[in-house]
Amino acid sequence: MLAKQGWHFLCNPNSLVSRVYKARYFPHSDFLSADLGSNPSFVWRSIWSAQNLLKLGVRRTIRTGMHTTILDAPWLPDKDNPFVTTNNPGLLNQNVSTFFSIDSLCWDYDLIMDMFNPRDASLILGLPLSHTFDDDCWYWSGEPNGSFSVRSAYALLQQSKSTRPASNNFGF
């Protein structure tokens, strides 16, 4: 249930509660990259604890590409790892729109092939681009309609627990 409030912070950044928490706890970032901070309230500590759950299922839809950073956002269409894995200093602090062709709304094939490793290049070039000029937005990968649900978040959490190696009580 706490992850739902984090989802609200991501998808409704202009709501009053989102603006209050952003001003206090993550003024220069979004909820997914927010730190716990010093002297957090009980409510903020509780919501922040659900951050990792949101990171498991939240994805970014690319439309204009102007508000999605290449290295920090989960935007690639890969269920296991939606983040860019290329280690190239030229990608630091760059937005996805950097790799759009100047003359048309399509990917700059040559630039992508030069800057990204084969896995990332293949995933990027396979992404269709929107022909509308809407902003990039968040969607929840656990639901077909892209909206967050507590049910699908719980299922994702249970699935992630079952894929992690079991630890024993003896520290071996």
CSV table of N, CA and C in Angstrom, one decimal, residues 60-159:
chain,number,residue,atom,x,y,z
A,60,ARG,N,9.5,3.4,-18.0
A,60,ARG,CA,9.3,4.7,-18.7
A,60,ARG,C,8.9,4.5,-20.1
A,61,THR,N,7.9,5.1,-20.5
A,61,THR,CA,7.4,5.1,-21.9
A,61,THR,C,8.1,6.3,-22.6
A,62,ILE,N,8.7,6.1,-23.7
A,62,ILE,CA,9.4,7.2,-24.5
A,62,ILE,C,8.5,7.8,-25.5
A,63,ARG,N,8.3,9.1,-25.4
A,63,ARG,CA,7.5,9.8,-26.4
A,63,ARG,C,8.4,10.9,-27.0
A,64,THR,N,8.6,12.0,-26.2
A,64,THR,CA,9.6,13.0,-26.7
A,64,THR,C,11.0,12.7,-26.3
A,65,GLY,N,11.2,11.9,-25.3
A,65,GLY,CA,12.5,11.6,-24.8
A,65,GLY,C,13.3,12.7,-24.1
A,66,MET,N,12.6,13.8,-23.9
A,66,MET,CA,13.3,15.0,-23.3
A,66,MET,C,13.3,14.9,-21.8
A,67,HIS,N,12.5,14.1,-21.2
A,67,HIS,CA,12.5,14.0,-19.7
A,67,HIS,C,12.9,12.7,-19.2
A,68,THR,N,13.6,11.9,-20.0
A,68,THR,CA,14.1,10.6,-19.5
A,68,THR,C,15.6,10.6,-19.7
A,69,THR,N,16.3,10.4,-18.6
A,69,THR,CA,17.8,10.3,-18.7
A,69,THR,C,18.2,8.9,-19.2
A,70,ILE,N,19.2,8.8,-20.0
A,70,ILE,CA,19.6,7.5,-20.6
A,70,ILE,C,20.0,6.5,-19.6
A,71,LEU,N,20.9,6.9,-18.6
A,71,LEU,CA,21.4,6.0,-17.7
A,71,LEU,C,20.6,5.7,-16.4
A,72,ASP,N,19.8,6.7,-16.1
A,72,ASP,CA,19.1,6.6,-14.7
A,72,ASP,C,17.7,6.0,-14.7
A,73,ALA,N,17.1,5.9,-15.9
A,73,ALA,CA,15.7,5.5,-15.9
A,73,ALA,C,15.5,4.1,-16.5
A,74,PRO,N,14.5,3.4,-16.1
A,74,PRO,CA,14.3,2.0,-16.6
A,74,PRO,C,13.4,2.2,-17.9
A,75,TRP,N,14.0,2.3,-19.0
A,75,TRP,CA,13.2,2.6,-20.2
A,75,TRP,C,13.4,1.6,-21.3
A,76,LEU,N,14.3,0.7,-21.2
A,76,LEU,CA,14.5,-0.4,-22.2
A,76,LEU,C,13.5,-1.5,-22.1
A,77,PRO,N,13.0,-2.1,-23.2
A,77,PRO,CA,12.0,-3.1,-23.2
A,77,PRO,C,12.6,-4.5,-22.9
A,78,ASP,N,13.2,-4.6,-21.7
A,78,ASP,CA,13.8,-5.9,-21.2
A,78,ASP,C,13.2,-6.2,-19.9
A,79,LYS,N,12.5,-7.3,-19.7
A,79,LYS,CA,11.9,-7.6,-18.5
A,79,LYS,C,12.9,-7.8,-17.3
A,80,ASP,N,14.0,-8.4,-17.6
A,80,ASP,CA,15.0,-8.7,-16.5
A,80,ASP,C,15.8,-7.4,-16.2
A,81,ASN,N,16.2,-6.6,-17.1
A,81,ASN,CA,17.0,-5.4,-16.9
A,81,ASN,C,16.6,-4.3,-17.8
A,82,PRO,N,15.7,-3.4,-17.4
A,82,PRO,CA,15.3,-2.3,-18.3
A,82,PRO,C,16.3,-1.1,-18.4
A,83,PHE,N,17.4,-1.2,-17.7
A,83,PHE,CA,18.4,-0.1,-17.7
A,83,PHE,C,19.5,-0.3,-18.8
A,84,VAL,N,20.0,0.8,-19.2
A,84,VAL,CA,21.1,0.8,-20.2
A,84,VAL,C,22.3,0.2,-19.5
A,85,THR,N,23.0,-0.8,-20.1
A,85,THR,CA,24.2,-1.4,-19.5
A,85,THR,C,25.5,-0.9,-20.1
A,86,THR,N,25.4,-0.1,-21.2
A,86,THR,CA,26.6,0.5,-21.8
A,86,THR,C,27.3,1.4,-20.9
A,87,ASN,N,28.6,1.2,-20.8
A,87,ASN,CA,29.5,2.1,-20.0
A,87,ASN,C,30.2,3.0,-20.9
A,88,ASN,N,29.6,4.1,-21.2
A,88,ASN,CA,30.2,5.1,-22.1
A,88,ASN,C,30.0,6.5,-21.5
A,89,PRO,N,31.2,7.2,-21.2
A,89,PRO,CA,31.1,8.5,-20.6
A,89,PRO,C,30.3,9.6,-21.4
A,90,GLY,N,30.1,9.3,-22.7
A,90,GLY,CA,29.3,10.2,-23.5
A,90,GLY,C,27.8,10.2,-23.2
A,91,LEU,N,27.4,9.2,-22.5
A,91,LEU,CA,26.0,9.0,-22.1
A,91,LEU,C,25.6,9.7,-20.8
A,92,LEU,N,26.6,10.1,-20.1
A,92,LEU,CA,26.3,10.8,-18.8
A,92,LEU,C,25.5,12.0,-19.0
A,93,ASN,N,24.4,12.2,-18.2
A,93,ASN,CA,23.5,13.4,-18.1
A,93,ASN,C,22.9,13.7,-19.5
A,94,GLN,N,22.7,12.7,-20.3
A,94,GLN,CA,22.1,12.8,-21.6
A,94,GLN,C,20.6,12.3,-21.6
A,95,ASN,N,19.7,12.9,-22.3
A,95,ASN,CA,18.4,12.5,-22.4
A,95,ASN,C,18.2,11.6,-23.6
A,96,VAL,N,17.2,10.8,-23.6
A,96,VAL,CA,16.9,9.8,-24.7
A,96,VAL,C,16.7,10.6,-26.0
A,97,SER,N,16.2,11.8,-26.0
A,97,SER,CA,15.9,12.5,-27.2
A,97,SER,C,17.2,12.9,-28.0
A,98,THR,N,18.4,12.8,-27.3
A,98,THR,CA,19.7,13.0,-27.9
A,98,THR,C,19.9,12.0,-29.1
A,99,PHE,N,19.2,10.9,-29.0
A,99,PHE,CA,19.5,9.9,-30.1
A,99,PHE,C,18.4,9.8,-31.1
A,100,PHE,N,17.5,10.8,-31.2
A,100,PHE,CA,16.6,10.9,-32.2
A,100,PHE,C,17.2,11.5,-33.4
A,101,SER,N,16.8,11.1,-34.6
A,101,SER,CA,17.3,11.8,-35.8
A,101,SER,C,16.8,13.2,-35.9
A,102,ILE,N,17.6,14.1,-36.4
A,102,ILE,CA,17.3,15.5,-36.4
A,102,ILE,C,16.1,15.8,-37.4
A,103,ASP,N,16.2,15.1,-38.6
A,103,ASP,CA,15.2,15.4,-39.6
A,103,ASP,C,13.9,14.7,-39.5
A,104,SER,N,13.8,13.7,-38.7
A,104,SER,CA,12.5,13.0,-38.5
A,104,SER,C,12.4,12.3,-37.1
A,105,LEU,N,11.3,11.9,-36.8
A,105,LEU,CA,11.1,11.4,-35.4
A,105,LEU,C,11.4,9.9,-35.5
A,106,CYS,N,12.6,9.5,-35.6
A,106,CYS,CA,13.1,8.1,-35.6
A,106,CYS,C,14.5,8.1,-34.9
A,107,TRP,N,14.9,6.9,-34.6
A,107,TRP,CA,16.2,6.7,-34.0
A,107,TRP,C,17.3,7.1,-35.0
A,108,ASP,N,18.4,7.6,-34.5
A,108,ASP,CA,19.6,7.9,-35.2
A,108,ASP,C,20.4,6.6,-35.2
A,109,TYR,N,20.2,5.8,-36.2
A,109,TYR,CA,20.8,4.4,-36.2
A,109,TYR,C,22.3,4.4,-36.0
A,110,ASP,N,23.0,5.3,-36.8
A,110,ASP,CA,24.5,5.3,-36.7
A,110,ASP,C,25.0,5.7,-35.4
A,111,LEU,N,24.4,6.7,-34.8
A,111,LEU,CA,24.8,7.2,-33.5
A,111,LEU,C,24.6,6.2,-32.4
A,112,ILE,N,23.5,5.5,-32.5
A,112,ILE,CA,23.2,4.4,-31.5
A,112,ILE,C,24.1,3.3,-31.6
A,113,MET,N,24.5,2.9,-32.8
A,113,MET,CA,25.4,1.8,-33.0
A,113,MET,C,26.8,2.1,-32.6
A,114,ASP,N,27.2,3.4,-32.6
A,114,ASP,CA,28.5,3.9,-32.2
A,114,ASP,C,28.6,4.0,-30.6
A,115,MET,N,27.5,4.4,-30.0
A,115,MET,CA,27.5,4.7,-28.6
A,115,MET,C,27.1,3.6,-27.6
A,116,PHE,N,26.4,2.6,-28.1
A,116,PHE,CA,25.8,1.6,-27.2
A,116,PHE,C,26.4,0.2,-27.5
A,117,ASN,N,26.4,-0.7,-26.5
A,117,ASN,CA,26.8,-2.0,-26.8
A,117,ASN,C,25.7,-2.7,-27.6
A,118,PRO,N,26.0,-3.9,-28.2
A,118,PRO,CA,25.0,-4.5,-29.1
A,118,PRO,C,23.7,-4.8,-28.4
A,119,ARG,N,23.7,-5.2,-27.1
A,119,ARG,CA,22.4,-5.5,-26.4
A,119,ARG,C,21.5,-4.3,-26.3
A,120,ASP,N,22.1,-3.2,-25.9
A,120,ASP,CA,21.4,-1.9,-25.7
A,120,ASP,C,20.9,-1.4,-27.1
A,121,ALA,N,21.8,-1.4,-28.0
A,121,ALA,CA,21.5,-0.9,-29.4
A,121,ALA,C,20.3,-1.6,-30.0
A,122,SER,N,20.3,-2.9,-29.8
A,122,SER,CA,19.2,-3.7,-30.4
A,122,SER,C,17.9,-3.4,-29.7
A,123,LEU,N,17.9,-3.3,-28.4
A,123,LEU,CA,16.7,-2.9,-27.6
A,123,LEU,C,16.2,-1.5,-28.0
A,124,ILE,N,17.1,-0.6,-28.1
A,124,ILE,CA,16.7,0.8,-28.4
A,124,ILE,C,16.1,0.9,-29.8
A,125,LEU,N,16.8,0.3,-30.8
A,125,LEU,CA,16.3,0.3,-32.2
A,125,LEU,C,15.0,-0.4,-32.3
A,126,GLY,N,14.7,-1.3,-31.5
A,126,GLY,CA,13.4,-2.0,-31.5
A,126,GLY,C,12.2,-1.3,-30.9
A,127,LEU,N,12.5,-0.2,-30.2
A,127,LEU,CA,11.5,0.6,-29.5
A,127,LEU,C,10.8,1.5,-30.5
A,128,PRO,N,9.5,1.4,-30.7
A,128,PRO,CA,8.8,2.3,-31.5
A,128,PRO,C,8.7,3.7,-30.9
A,129,LEU,N,8.8,4.7,-31.7
A,129,LEU,CA,8.7,6.1,-31.2
A,129,LEU,C,7.3,6.6,-31.5
A,130,SER,N,6.8,7.4,-30.5
A,130,SER,CA,5.5,8.0,-30.7
A,130,SER,C,5.5,9.2,-31.6
A,131,HIS,N,4.4,9.4,-32.3
A,131,HIS,CA,4.4,10.5,-33.3
A,131,HIS,C,3.6,11.7,-32.6
A,132,THR,N,3.3,11.6,-31.3
A,132,THR,CA,2.7,12.7,-30.6
A,132,THR,C,3.8,13.4,-29.8
A,133,PHE,N,3.6,14.6,-29.4
A,133,PHE,CA,4.6,15.3,-28.7
A,133,PHE,C,4.2,15.4,-27.2
A,134,ASP,N,3.7,14.3,-26.7
A,134,ASP,CA,3.4,14.2,-25.3
A,134,ASP,C,4.7,13.9,-24.5
A,135,ASP,N,4.6,14.2,-23.2
A,135,ASP,CA,5.8,14.0,-22.4
A,135,ASP,C,6.0,12.5,-22.1
A,136,ASP,N,7.2,12.1,-21.8
A,136,ASP,CA,7.4,10.7,-21.4
A,136,ASP,C,6.6,10.4,-20.1
A,137,CYS,N,6.2,9.2,-19.9
A,137,CYS,CA,5.4,8.9,-18.7
A,137,CYS,C,5.8,7.6,-18.1
A,138,TRP,N,5.4,7.4,-16.9
A,138,TRP,CA,5.7,6.1,-16.2
A,138,TRP,C,4.6,5.1,-16.5
A,139,TYR,N,4.9,3.8,-16.5
A,139,TYR,CA,3.9,2.8,-16.5
A,139,TYR,C,4.3,1.6,-15.7
A,140,TRP,N,3.4,0.9,-15.2
A,140,TRP,CA,3.6,-0.3,-14.3
A,140,TRP,C,3.6,-1.5,-15.2
A,141,SER,N,4.8,-2.2,-15.2
A,141,SER,CA,4.9,-3.4,-16.0
A,141,SER,C,4.1,-4.6,-15.6
A,142,GLY,N,3.6,-4.6,-14.3
A,142,GLY,CA,2.8,-5.7,-13.8
A,142,GLY,C,1.4,-5.8,-14.2
A,143,GLU,N,0.9,-4.8,-14.9
A,143,GLU,CA,-0.5,-4.7,-15.4
A,143,GLU,C,-0.6,-4.4,-16.9
A,144,PRO,N,-1.5,-5.1,-17.6
A,144,PRO,CA,-1.6,-4.8,-19.0
A,144,PRO,C,-1.9,-3.3,-19.3
A,145,ASN,N,-2.7,-2.7,-18.5
A,145,ASN,CA,-3.1,-1.3,-18.7
A,145,ASN,C,-2.0,-0.3,-18.3
A,146,GLY,N,-0.9,-0.7,-17.6
A,146,GLY,CA,0.1,0.1,-17.2
A,146,GLY,C,-0.1,0.9,-15.9
A,147,SER,N,-1.2,0.7,-15.3
A,147,SER,CA,-1.5,1.3,-14.0
A,147,SER,C,-1.1,0.5,-12.8
A,148,PHE,N,-0.6,1.1,-11.8
A,148,PHE,CA,-0.1,0.4,-10.6
A,148,PHE,C,-1.3,-0.2,-9.9
A,149,SER,N,-1.1,-1.4,-9.4
A,149,SER,CA,-2.1,-2.0,-8.5
A,149,SER,C,-1.3,-2.7,-7.4
A,150,VAL,N,-1.9,-2.7,-6.2
A,150,VAL,CA,-1.3,-3.3,-5.1
A,150,VAL,C,-1.2,-4.8,-5.3
A,151,ARG,N,-2.2,-5.4,-6.0
A,151,ARG,CA,-2.2,-6.9,-6.2
A,151,ARG,C,-1.0,-7.2,-7.1
A,152,SER,N,-0.8,-6.5,-8.2
A,152,SER,CA,0.4,-6.9,-9.1
A,152,SER,C,1.7,-6.6,-8.4
A,153,ALA,N,1.7,-5.5,-7.6
A,153,ALA,CA,3.0,-5.2,-6.8
A,153,ALA,C,3.3,-6.3,-5.9
A,154,TYR,N,2.3,-6.8,-5.2
A,154,TYR,CA,2.5,-7.9,-4.2
A,154,TYR,C,3.0,-9.2,-5.0
A,155,ALA,N,2.4,-9.5,-6.2
A,155,ALA,CA,2.8,-10.6,-7.0
A,155,ALA,C,4.2,-10.5,-7.4
A,156,LEU,N,4.6,-9.3,-7.8
A,156,LEU,CA,6.0,-9.0,-8.2
A,156,LEU,C,7.0,-9.2,-7.1
A,157,LEU,N,6.6,-8.7,-5.9
A,157,LEU,CA,7.4,-8.9,-4.7
A,157,LEU,C,7.6,-10.3,-4.4
A,158,GLN,N,6.5,-11.1,-4.4
A,158,GLN,CA,6.6,-12.5,-4.2
A,158,GLN,C,7.5,-13.3,-5.2
A,159,GLN,N,7.3,-12.9,-6.5
A,159,GLN,CA,8.1,-13.4,-7.5
A,159,GLN,C,9.6,-13.1,-7.3
